[in-house]
């Protein structure tokens, strides 16, 4: 089970509040699309101002954005232009990416960083699972895990009843004993 978006949307998340609010404000699962606009590879993201611009952009505009982000990435990492070109060529050769995808791949780290680190959700992208459209809270990780365990226990009990078998021995005591902060988990 992939639960990255659910754990991203918690009280302890290091993601800036302005960006988290954009996730919480996404009420329509249809606003979470699979797009190739950022780097040519399919990714699920919440539609926002930048993604909308990337979706509408033609090849030359995307190339310009990719080159601009590549230069910003170069400054951020200290890589030379030659290093970036070598990396792009290797990606194209080793990962079976097109030249265009390899050049556009410079977009990903810089554009994601705008939203997820710098707290500018309109100027970055919001990677997301489809579930973001139905999540409307930011519980603590502890609350979230307890809710997941409780729901799993309820589902197991319901399945046991439907199967006509004896109740499955579950309960919060087993969880609390094993997963109390400070206890080692086997």
GROMACS .gro file of C-alpha atoms in nm:
model
  186
    1UNK     CA    1   0.000   0.000   0.000
    2UNK     CA    2   0.141   0.339  -0.097
    3UNK     CA    3   0.054   0.603   0.162
    4UNK     CA    4   0.302   0.881   0.086
    5UNK     CA    5   0.039   1.150   0.037
    6UNK     CA    6  -0.145   1.052   0.358
    7UNK     CA    7   0.174   1.081   0.565
    8UNK     CA    8   0.275   1.399   0.382
    9UNK     CA    9  -0.055   1.544   0.503
   10UNK     CA   10   0.012   1.518   0.877
   11UNK     CA   11   0.077   1.768   1.154
   12UNK     CA   12   0.446   1.673   1.169
   13UNK     CA   13   0.504   1.712   0.797
   14UNK     CA   14   0.808   1.929   0.716
   15UNK     CA   15   0.626   2.062   0.409
   16UNK     CA   16   0.552   2.436   0.445
   17UNK     CA   17   0.200   2.518   0.567
   18UNK     CA   18   0.107   2.713   0.252
   19UNK     CA   19   0.181   2.405   0.044
   20UNK     CA   20   0.000   2.170   0.284
   21UNK     CA   21  -0.302   2.399   0.266
   22UNK     CA   22  -0.312   2.353  -0.113
   23UNK     CA   23  -0.329   1.977  -0.058
   24UNK     CA   24  -0.610   2.015   0.199
   25UNK     CA   25  -0.795   2.257  -0.032
   26UNK     CA   26  -0.796   2.001  -0.316
   27UNK     CA   27  -1.151   1.867  -0.282
   28UNK     CA   28  -1.197   1.728  -0.632
   29UNK     CA   29  -1.005   1.408  -0.715
   30UNK     CA   30  -1.039   1.518  -1.078
   31UNK     CA   31  -0.795   1.801  -1.003
   32UNK     CA   32  -0.526   1.537  -0.950
   33UNK     CA   33  -0.402   1.447  -1.296
   34UNK     CA   34  -0.136   1.230  -1.451
   35UNK     CA   35   0.089   1.468  -1.642
   36UNK     CA   36   0.403   1.437  -1.851
   37UNK     CA   37   0.445   1.815  -1.869
   38UNK     CA   38   0.718   1.855  -1.607
   39UNK     CA   39   0.983   1.616  -1.736
   40UNK     CA   40   0.819   1.394  -1.994
   41UNK     CA   41   0.750   1.110  -1.750
   42UNK     CA   42   0.399   1.037  -1.620
   43UNK     CA   43   0.344   1.169  -1.268
   44UNK     CA   44   0.032   1.230  -1.063
   45UNK     CA   45   0.006   1.593  -0.945
   46UNK     CA   46  -0.252   1.837  -0.817
   47UNK     CA   47  -0.345   2.086  -1.087
   48UNK     CA   48  -0.220   2.433  -0.996
   49UNK     CA   49  -0.102   2.749  -1.170
   50UNK     CA   50   0.239   2.618  -1.277
   51UNK     CA   51   0.118   2.276  -1.387
   52UNK     CA   52  -0.156   2.442  -1.590
   53UNK     CA   53   0.107   2.660  -1.758
   54UNK     CA   54   0.328   2.358  -1.828
   55UNK     CA   55   0.033   2.163  -1.969
   56UNK     CA   56  -0.042   2.448  -2.213
   57UNK     CA   57   0.321   2.520  -2.305
   58UNK     CA   58   0.455   2.420  -2.641
   59UNK     CA   59   0.785   2.244  -2.699
   60UNK     CA   60   0.992   2.564  -2.717
   61UNK     CA   61   0.840   2.707  -2.400
   62UNK     CA   62   0.902   2.380  -2.214
   63UNK     CA   63   1.259   2.375  -2.343
   64UNK     CA   64   1.311   2.733  -2.219
   65UNK     CA   65   1.171   2.643  -1.876
   66UNK     CA   66   1.389   2.330  -1.863
   67UNK     CA   67   1.702   2.524  -1.956
   68UNK     CA   68   1.627   2.793  -1.698
   69UNK     CA   69   1.574   2.527  -1.431
   70UNK     CA   70   1.886   2.342  -1.546
   71UNK     CA   71   2.092   2.656  -1.488
   72UNK     CA   72   1.932   2.705  -1.146
   73UNK     CA   73   2.004   2.339  -1.066
   74UNK     CA   74   2.365   2.395  -1.176
   75UNK     CA   75   2.402   2.688  -0.935
   76UNK     CA   76   2.241   2.485  -0.658
   77UNK     CA   77   2.470   2.184  -0.705
   78UNK     CA   78   2.786   2.347  -0.837
   79UNK     CA   79   2.779   2.123  -1.146
   80UNK     CA   80   2.928   2.262  -1.465
   81UNK     CA   81   2.729   2.295  -1.787
   82UNK     CA   82   2.941   2.012  -1.926
   83UNK     CA   83   2.850   1.795  -1.623
   84UNK     CA   84   2.481   1.861  -1.685
   85UNK     CA   85   2.511   1.777  -2.054
   86UNK     CA   86   2.698   1.454  -1.975
   87UNK     CA   87   2.431   1.359  -1.723
   88UNK     CA   88   2.151   1.432  -1.971
   89UNK     CA   89   2.326   1.226  -2.240
   90UNK     CA   90   2.381   0.935  -1.998
   91UNK     CA   91   2.016   0.948  -1.891
   92UNK     CA   92   1.910   0.933  -2.252
   93UNK     CA   93   2.139   0.639  -2.318
   94UNK     CA   94   2.097   0.440  -1.995
   95UNK     CA   95   1.734   0.508  -1.906
   96UNK     CA   96   1.595   0.499  -2.260
   97UNK     CA   97   1.477   0.858  -2.226
   98UNK     CA   98   1.440   1.082  -2.526
   99UNK     CA   99   1.676   1.380  -2.552
  100UNK     CA  100   1.382   1.605  -2.477
  101UNK     CA  101   1.296   1.410  -2.160
  102UNK     CA  102   1.658   1.416  -2.046
  103UNK     CA  103   1.678   1.794  -2.088
  104UNK     CA  104   1.340   1.843  -1.922
  105UNK     CA  105   1.443   1.626  -1.625
  106UNK     CA  106   1.620   1.932  -1.482
  107UNK     CA  107   1.271   2.065  -1.413
  108UNK     CA  108   1.179   1.809  -1.152
  109UNK     CA  109   1.409   1.894  -0.859
  110UNK     CA  110   1.381   2.269  -0.899
  111UNK     CA  111   1.005   2.283  -0.956
  112UNK     CA  112   0.925   2.037  -0.677
  113UNK     CA  113   1.153   2.230  -0.440
  114UNK     CA  114   0.960   2.554  -0.502
  115UNK     CA  115   0.644   2.405  -0.353
  116UNK     CA  116   0.767   2.137  -0.117
  117UNK     CA  117   1.064   2.319   0.043
  118UNK     CA  118   1.027   2.691  -0.027
  119UNK     CA  119   0.650   2.703   0.038
  120UNK     CA  120   0.549   2.854  -0.296
  121UNK     CA  121   0.280   2.611  -0.415
  122UNK     CA  122   0.174   2.826  -0.712
  123UNK     CA  123   0.533   2.830  -0.846
  124UNK     CA  124   0.603   2.458  -0.801
  125UNK     CA  125   0.426   2.129  -0.855
  126UNK     CA  126   0.234   1.928  -0.600
  127UNK     CA  127   0.310   1.555  -0.643
  128UNK     CA  128   0.020   1.358  -0.507
  129UNK     CA  129  -0.167   1.036  -0.486
  130UNK     CA  130  -0.531   1.037  -0.595
  131UNK     CA  131  -0.633   1.026  -0.228
  132UNK     CA  132  -0.545   1.393  -0.169
  133UNK     CA  133  -0.885   1.489  -0.308
  134UNK     CA  134  -1.060   1.325  -0.013
  135UNK     CA  135  -0.822   1.412   0.273
  136UNK     CA  136  -0.935   1.717   0.466
  137UNK     CA  137  -0.730   1.704   0.785
  138UNK     CA  138  -0.373   1.704   0.914
  139UNK     CA  139  -0.368   1.457   1.206
  140UNK     CA  140  -0.053   1.374   1.397
  141UNK     CA  141   0.133   1.066   1.275
  142UNK     CA  142   0.038   0.894   1.600
  143UNK     CA  143  -0.332   0.969   1.544
  144UNK     CA  144  -0.308   0.855   1.183
  145UNK     CA  145  -0.140   0.524   1.266
  146UNK     CA  146  -0.387   0.454   1.546
  147UNK     CA  147  -0.678   0.527   1.309
  148UNK     CA  148  -0.528   0.294   1.046
  149UNK     CA  149  -0.484   0.014   1.303
  150UNK     CA  150  -0.838   0.065   1.438
  151UNK     CA  151  -0.988   0.055   1.089
  152UNK     CA  152  -0.785  -0.255   0.999
  153UNK     CA  153  -0.906  -0.431   1.315
  154UNK     CA  154  -1.267  -0.337   1.235
  155UNK     CA  155  -1.230  -0.472   0.880
  156UNK     CA  156  -1.077  -0.797   1.008
  157UNK     CA  157  -1.362  -0.838   1.257
  158UNK     CA  158  -1.620  -0.774   0.983
  159UNK     CA  159  -1.453  -1.031   0.756
  160UNK     CA  160  -1.446  -1.285   1.039
  161UNK     CA  161  -1.819  -1.231   1.101
  162UNK     CA  162  -1.899  -1.270   0.730
  163UNK     CA  163  -1.696  -1.590   0.717
  164UNK     CA  164  -1.878  -1.718   1.026
  165UNK     CA  165  -1.556  -1.773   1.214
  166UNK     CA  166  -1.462  -1.687   1.565
  167UNK     CA  167  -1.376  -1.326   1.635
  168UNK     CA  168  -1.015  -1.238   1.562
  169UNK     CA  169  -0.842  -1.134   1.887
  170UNK     CA  170  -0.751  -0.773   1.814
  171UNK     CA  171  -0.766  -0.459   2.018
  172UNK     CA  172  -0.588  -0.142   2.110
  173UNK     CA  173  -0.403  -0.314   2.396
  174UNK     CA  174  -0.188  -0.518   2.158
  175UNK     CA  175  -0.107  -0.206   1.957
  176UNK     CA  176  -0.038   0.008   2.264
  177UNK     CA  177   0.190  -0.254   2.421
  178UNK     CA  178   0.394  -0.308   2.107
  179UNK     CA  179   0.408   0.045   1.967
  180UNK     CA  180   0.447   0.264   2.273
  181UNK     CA  181   0.717   0.529   2.210
  182UNK     CA  182   1.050   0.396   2.330
  183UNK     CA  183   0.961   0.028   2.281
  184UNK     CA  184   1.163  -0.164   2.027
  185UNK     CA  185   0.960  -0.319   1.748
  186UNK     CA  186   1.062  -0.671   1.644
   0.00000   0.00000   0.00000
